[in-house]
Coordinates of C-alpha atoms in Angstrom, one line a residue:
M90 CA 37.4 -125.0 -21.7
A91 CA 39.8 -125.8 -24.6
T92 CA 38.3 -122.9 -26.6
E93 CA 38.8 -120.5 -23.7
S94 CA 42.4 -121.7 -23.2
R95 CA 43.2 -121.1 -26.9
R96 CA 41.7 -117.6 -26.6
S97 CA 43.7 -116.7 -23.5
R98 CA 47.1 -117.7 -25.1
P99 CA 47.0 -114.9 -27.8
E100 CA 45.9 -112.4 -25.2
R101 CA 48.8 -113.3 -22.9
G102 CA 51.2 -113.0 -25.8
R103 CA 49.9 -109.6 -26.7
G104 CA 50.2 -108.5 -23.1
A105 CA 53.8 -109.6 -22.9
A106 CA 54.6 -107.9 -26.2
R107 CA 52.9 -104.8 -25.0
S108 CA 54.9 -104.9 -21.7
R109 CA 58.2 -105.3 -23.6
S110 CA 57.2 -102.4 -25.9
E111 CA 56.4 -100.2 -22.9
S112 CA 59.7 -101.0 -21.2
R113 CA 61.6 -100.3 -24.4
S114 CA 59.8 -97.1 -24.9
A115 CA 60.5 -96.0 -21.3
A116 CA 64.2 -96.9 -21.6
E117 CA 64.4 -94.9 -24.9
S118 CA 62.7 -92.0 -23.3
Y119 CA 65.0 -92.1 -20.3
F120 CA 68.2 -92.1 -22.4
A121 CA 66.8 -89.5 -24.8
H122 CA 66.1 -87.2 -21.8
H123 CA 69.7 -87.7 -20.6
R124 CA 71.0 -86.8 -24.1
K125 CA 68.9 -83.7 -24.2
V126 CA 69.9 -82.6 -20.7
A127 CA 73.6 -83.2 -21.4
S128 CA 73.5 -81.2 -24.7
D129 CA 71.5 -78.4 -23.1
S130 CA 74.0 -78.2 -20.2
A131 CA 76.9 -78.0 -22.7
R132 CA 75.1 -75.2 -24.6
R133 CA 74.5 -73.3 -21.4
L134 CA 78.2 -73.4 -20.6
L135 CA 79.1 -72.3 -24.2
R136 CA 76.7 -69.3 -23.9
T137 CA 78.9 -68.0 -21.1
P138 CA 82.4 -68.7 -22.5
V139 CA 84.4 -66.3 -20.3
A140 CA 83.0 -67.6 -17.0
S141 CA 83.3 -71.3 -18.2
L142 CA 86.8 -70.7 -19.4
M143 CA 87.9 -69.2 -16.1
T144 CA 86.5 -72.3 -14.2
W145 CA 88.2 -74.6 -16.7
L146 CA 91.5 -72.8 -16.2
V147 CA 91.3 -73.0 -12.4
M148 CA 90.6 -76.8 -12.7
G149 CA 93.3 -77.3 -15.3
V150 CA 96.0 -75.7 -13.1
A151 CA 94.9 -77.5 -10.0
L152 CA 95.0 -80.9 -11.8
A153 CA 98.1 -80.3 -13.9
L154 CA 100.3 -79.3 -10.9
P155 CA 100.2 -82.7 -9.0
V156 CA 100.1 -84.7 -12.2
G157 CA 103.2 -82.9 -13.5
L158 CA 105.0 -83.5 -10.2
L159 CA 104.1 -87.2 -10.3
L160 CA 105.5 -87.5 -13.8
L161 CA 108.7 -85.9 -12.7
L162 CA 109.0 -88.2 -9.7
G163 CA 108.3 -91.2 -12.0
S164 CA 111.1 -90.2 -14.3
L165 CA 113.5 -89.8 -11.3
Q166 CA 112.5 -93.1 -9.9
G167 CA 113.0 -94.8 -13.3
V168 CA 116.5 -93.4 -13.5
S169 CA 117.4 -94.4 -10.0
A170 CA 116.0 -97.9 -10.6
G171 CA 118.3 -98.1 -13.6
W172 CA 121.3 -97.1 -11.5
E173 CA 120.4 -99.6 -8.9
S174 CA 119.9 -102.4 -11.4
S175 CA 123.4 -101.9 -12.8
A176 CA 125.0 -101.6 -9.3
R177 CA 128.4 -103.4 -9.1
L178 CA 130.8 -104.1 -6.2
T179 CA 134.5 -103.3 -6.5
A180 CA 136.7 -105.7 -4.7
Y181 CA 140.3 -104.5 -4.3
L182 CA 142.7 -107.4 -3.8
E183 CA 145.8 -107.5 -1.6
D184 CA 149.0 -106.1 -3.0
G185 CA 151.0 -109.3 -2.7
L186 CA 148.5 -111.3 -4.8
S187 CA 149.8 -112.5 -8.1
L188 CA 147.8 -112.4 -11.3
A189 CA 147.3 -116.2 -11.2
Q190 CA 146.0 -116.0 -7.7
A191 CA 143.7 -113.1 -8.7
E192 CA 142.3 -115.3 -11.6
Q193 CA 141.7 -118.2 -9.1
L194 CA 139.9 -115.8 -6.8
Q195 CA 137.8 -114.6 -9.8
L196 CA 136.7 -118.2 -10.5
E197 CA 135.9 -118.7 -6.8
V198 CA 133.7 -115.6 -6.7
G199 CA 132.1 -116.3 -10.0
S200 CA 131.0 -119.8 -8.8
R201 CA 128.8 -118.2 -6.1
G202 CA 125.0 -118.4 -6.6
D203 CA 124.6 -114.7 -5.6
V204 CA 127.0 -113.5 -8.3
D205 CA 126.0 -113.0 -11.9
D206 CA 129.3 -111.8 -13.4
V207 CA 132.9 -111.2 -12.3
E208 CA 135.4 -109.1 -14.3
L209 CA 139.0 -109.1 -13.4
I210 CA 141.1 -105.9 -14.1
G211 CA 144.8 -106.6 -13.6
R212 CA 147.0 -104.0 -12.1
E213 CA 148.8 -103.4 -15.4
Q214 CA 145.5 -102.9 -17.2
A215 CA 144.3 -100.6 -14.5
L216 CA 147.5 -98.5 -14.7
A217 CA 147.2 -98.2 -18.5
E218 CA 143.6 -97.1 -18.3
F219 CA 144.4 -94.6 -15.5
R220 CA 147.3 -93.3 -17.7
D221 CA 145.0 -92.7 -20.7
S222 CA 142.2 -91.1 -18.7
S223 CA 144.1 -89.0 -16.2
G224 CA 146.5 -87.2 -18.5
L225 CA 149.3 -87.8 -16.0
S226 CA 151.4 -90.2 -18.1
D227 CA 154.6 -88.2 -17.7
A228 CA 154.2 -88.2 -13.9
L229 CA 153.4 -91.9 -13.8
D230 CA 156.7 -92.7 -15.6
Y231 CA 158.6 -91.7 -12.4
L232 CA 156.9 -94.5 -10.4
D233 CA 159.2 -97.4 -9.5
T234 CA 156.3 -99.8 -9.0
N235 CA 152.7 -100.1 -9.9
P236 CA 150.7 -98.9 -6.9
L237 CA 147.3 -100.2 -8.2
P238 CA 146.0 -103.6 -7.0
H239 CA 144.2 -106.3 -9.0
T240 CA 140.5 -105.5 -9.0
L241 CA 137.3 -107.6 -9.3
L242 CA 134.1 -106.0 -10.6
V243 CA 131.3 -108.1 -9.2
T244 CA 127.8 -107.9 -10.6
P245 CA 125.0 -109.5 -8.5
P246 CA 121.9 -111.0 -10.1
E247 CA 118.8 -108.9 -10.5
S248 CA 117.1 -110.5 -7.6
D249 CA 119.9 -109.3 -5.3
R250 CA 120.3 -105.8 -6.7
T251 CA 118.9 -104.2 -3.6
A252 CA 120.5 -102.3 -0.8
A253 CA 120.2 -105.2 1.6
G254 CA 121.4 -107.8 -1.0
V255 CA 124.4 -105.7 -2.1
E256 CA 125.4 -105.1 1.5
R257 CA 125.2 -108.8 2.4
L258 CA 127.3 -109.7 -0.7
A259 CA 129.9 -107.0 0.2
A260 CA 130.3 -108.4 3.7
E261 CA 130.9 -111.9 2.4
L262 CA 133.3 -110.9 -0.2
K263 CA 135.3 -108.9 2.3
A264 CA 135.7 -112.0 4.4
L265 CA 137.4 -113.9 1.6
A266 CA 141.2 -114.4 1.8
G267 CA 143.0 -112.1 -0.6
V268 CA 140.4 -109.3 -0.6
A269 CA 141.7 -106.1 0.9
Q270 CA 138.6 -103.9 0.5
V271 CA 135.1 -103.9 -1.0
Q272 CA 133.7 -100.6 -2.1
V273 CA 129.9 -100.2 -2.5
D274 CA 128.7 -96.7 -3.2
L275 CA 124.9 -97.0 -2.7
G276 CA 124.5 -94.6 0.1
W277 CA 123.7 -91.7 -2.2
L278 CA 121.2 -93.9 -4.1
Q279 CA 119.4 -94.8 -0.8
R280 CA 119.2 -91.1 0.1
L281 CA 117.8 -90.3 -3.3
N282 CA 115.2 -93.0 -3.0
G283 CA 114.3 -91.8 0.5
M284 CA 113.9 -88.2 -0.8
T285 CA 111.8 -89.3 -3.8
E286 CA 109.5 -91.4 -1.6
L287 CA 109.0 -88.4 0.8
L288 CA 108.3 -86.1 -2.2
A289 CA 105.9 -88.7 -3.7
R290 CA 103.9 -88.7 -0.5
G291 CA 104.0 -84.9 -0.4
V292 CA 102.7 -84.8 -4.0
W293 CA 99.8 -87.1 -3.1
V294 CA 98.9 -84.9 -0.2
L295 CA 99.0 -81.9 -2.5
A296 CA 96.9 -83.8 -5.1
M297 CA 94.2 -84.5 -2.5
L298 CA 94.2 -80.9 -1.3
L299 CA 93.9 -79.6 -4.8
G300 CA 91.2 -82.2 -5.6
A301 CA 89.2 -80.9 -2.7
A302 CA 89.7 -77.4 -3.9
V303 CA 88.4 -78.4 -7.4
V304 CA 85.3 -79.9 -5.7
L305 CA 84.7 -76.7 -3.8
V306 CA 85.2 -74.5 -6.9
I307 CA 82.8 -76.6 -8.9
G308 CA 80.3 -76.7 -6.0
N309 CA 80.4 -72.9 -5.7
T310 CA 79.9 -72.5 -9.4
I311 CA 76.9 -74.9 -9.4
R312 CA 75.5 -73.1 -6.4
L313 CA 75.4 -69.9 -8.4
A314 CA 73.8 -71.7 -11.3
I315 CA 71.1 -73.1 -8.9
E316 CA 70.4 -69.6 -7.6
N317 CA 70.1 -68.2 -11.1
R318 CA 67.6 -71.0 -12.1
R319 CA 65.6 -70.9 -8.9
D320 CA 62.3 -70.0 -10.6
E321 CA 62.8 -72.8 -13.2
I322 CA 63.5 -75.3 -10.4
L323 CA 60.3 -74.2 -8.5
V324 CA 58.2 -74.6 -11.7
A325 CA 59.6 -78.1 -12.3
K326 CA 58.8 -79.1 -8.7
L327 CA 55.3 -77.7 -8.9
V328 CA 54.5 -79.8 -12.0
G329 CA 55.7 -82.9 -10.2
G330 CA 59.4 -83.1 -11.3
T331 CA 61.3 -85.6 -9.2
D332 CA 64.5 -84.7 -7.4
A333 CA 66.5 -86.8 -9.9
F334 CA 64.9 -84.9 -12.7
V335 CA 65.7 -81.5 -11.2
R336 CA 69.3 -82.3 -10.2
R337 CA 70.2 -84.0 -13.5
P338 CA 71.1 -80.8 -15.5
F339 CA 73.4 -79.6 -12.7
L340 CA 75.2 -82.9 -12.4
Y341 CA 75.8 -82.9 -16.2
T342 CA 77.1 -79.3 -15.8
G343 CA 79.6 -80.5 -13.3
V344 CA 80.7 -83.3 -15.6
W345 CA 81.3 -80.8 -18.5
F346 CA 83.3 -78.6 -16.1
G347 CA 85.4 -81.6 -15.2
L348 CA 85.9 -82.6 -18.8
G349 CA 87.0 -79.1 -19.8
G350 CA 89.3 -78.9 -16.8
G351 CA 90.9 -82.2 -17.7
L352 CA 91.5 -81.1 -21.3
V353 CA 93.1 -77.8 -20.0
A354 CA 95.3 -79.8 -17.6
W355 CA 96.4 -82.1 -20.5
V356 CA 97.3 -79.1 -22.7
L357 CA 99.2 -77.4 -19.9
L358 CA 101.2 -80.6 -19.2
Q359 CA 102.1 -81.0 -22.9
L360 CA 103.2 -77.4 -23.2
S361 CA 105.3 -77.7 -20.0
L362 CA 107.0 -80.8 -21.2
W363 CA 107.7 -79.2 -24.6
W364 CA 109.1 -76.1 -22.9
L365 CA 111.3 -78.0 -20.4
S366 CA 112.5 -80.9 -22.7
G367 CA 115.3 -79.0 -24.4
P368 CA 117.1 -77.7 -21.2
I369 CA 116.6 -81.0 -19.5
E370 CA 118.2 -82.9 -22.4
R371 CA 121.1 -80.6 -22.5
L372 CA 121.6 -80.9 -18.7
A373 CA 121.4 -84.7 -18.8
G374 CA 123.9 -84.7 -21.7
L375 CA 126.4 -82.8 -19.5
Y376 CA 126.1 -85.5 -16.9
R377 CA 126.0 -88.3 -19.5
S378 CA 122.6 -89.4 -18.3
N379 CA 119.7 -90.7 -20.2
F380 CA 117.2 -88.8 -18.0
E381 CA 114.2 -87.4 -19.8
L382 CA 110.7 -86.3 -18.9
T383 CA 108.0 -88.7 -19.9
G384 CA 104.5 -87.4 -20.7
L385 CA 101.2 -89.0 -20.1
S386 CA 100.4 -92.1 -22.1
F387 CA 97.0 -92.6 -23.7
E388 CA 95.8 -94.5 -20.7
G389 CA 97.2 -91.8 -18.4
A390 CA 95.5 -89.0 -20.3
L391 CA 92.2 -91.0 -20.3
G392 CA 92.6 -91.5 -16.6
L393 CA 93.2 -87.8 -16.1
L394 CA 90.0 -86.9 -17.9
L395 CA 88.0 -89.5 -16.0
V396 CA 89.3 -88.2 -12.6
A397 CA 88.5 -84.7 -13.6
M398 CA 85.0 -85.6 -14.7
V399 CA 84.4 -87.5 -11.4
L400 CA 85.6 -84.5 -9.4
G401 CA 83.3 -82.2 -11.4
W402 CA 80.4 -84.5 -10.8
L403 CA 81.2 -84.8 -7.1
G404 CA 81.4 -81.0 -6.7
A405 CA 78.1 -80.6 -8.5
W406 CA 76.5 -83.3 -6.3
V407 CA 77.7 -81.6 -3.1
A408 CA 76.2 -78.3 -4.3
V409 CA 72.9 -79.9 -5.4
K410 CA 72.6 -81.8 -2.1
R411 CA 73.3 -78.7 -0.1
H412 CA 71.2 -76.1 -1.9
L413 CA 68.7 -77.8 -4.3
D414 CA 66.8 -79.6 -1.5
A415 CA 66.3 -76.3 0.3
I416 CA 64.3 -74.9 -2.7
E417 CA 60.7 -75.9 -2.3
P418 CA 57.4 -74.5 -3.6
G419 CA 55.9 -71.9 -1.3
M420 CA 59.3 -70.9 0.3
P421 CA 60.3 -67.3 0.0
S422 CA 63.0 -66.6 -2.7
G423 CA 65.6 -65.7 -0.1
A424 CA 65.2 -68.8 1.9
G425 CA 67.9 -71.6 1.9

């Protein structure tokens, strides 16, 4: 019994080693076939450069359009966020208020928890600044009294720099004794944010429609490839090729189409940004704005390529599912 047990242990060890070796060999064969199919699919596309380039260009334009619009909207939202973050309230004090009373009101407003900073502009300082900036110094000399009131420039903290927070603070400041009027000019900013939100949703709808168009274009291209390789598919099925084996080259073709389309879209975006950057900088300079178009980051470019490859794979899968299953040995060539 002990002798038989000692003999069986080496045999079990050799069996386990043989099983691991067979699993490793099967995995290596599987990945080697994937590499071969992927390279063969790429070579097939390169052997028809004109047709492949046309498909890549269609995909590139369809992908670059919504991505470019999203980049533009992102730049607009960044600028409007900067405007909103620096929003200040202008509180005009009553005419009869003295400078000492204005300074006391400044201390009172500055002690509030919902106020980050308060700057007092006296009426004499305001008149001097207006005289320098308006070019009406000669006309202002004829004034008997200073018509400008003391002014408080109130800056709320970042947590309250929203439309609702600013409106609430404006109402409370207006209720203070000595404050004649509070001016908040955020209506245009709210309208701008509303328009950008509407445009953003429209761009996402456009992106989904163009994504569906990309899937259909790739699906139609793969369908033609399936018809051209019908005899090859029939032979593969006759010798026992599985469905996964037969569809694999077409799925890789869709992935290569997606990768090429993503690269074309990235090139189109870079060229468009380069072409538009000069006029946009000059226009922003005229309005003293720091607005500029921002391109895709490395992560954004990688995401664009991945999305394009997924769309290419999805279009190929739709075509394979629809047309490849209809090709069976013994069916006439025109069937399906």
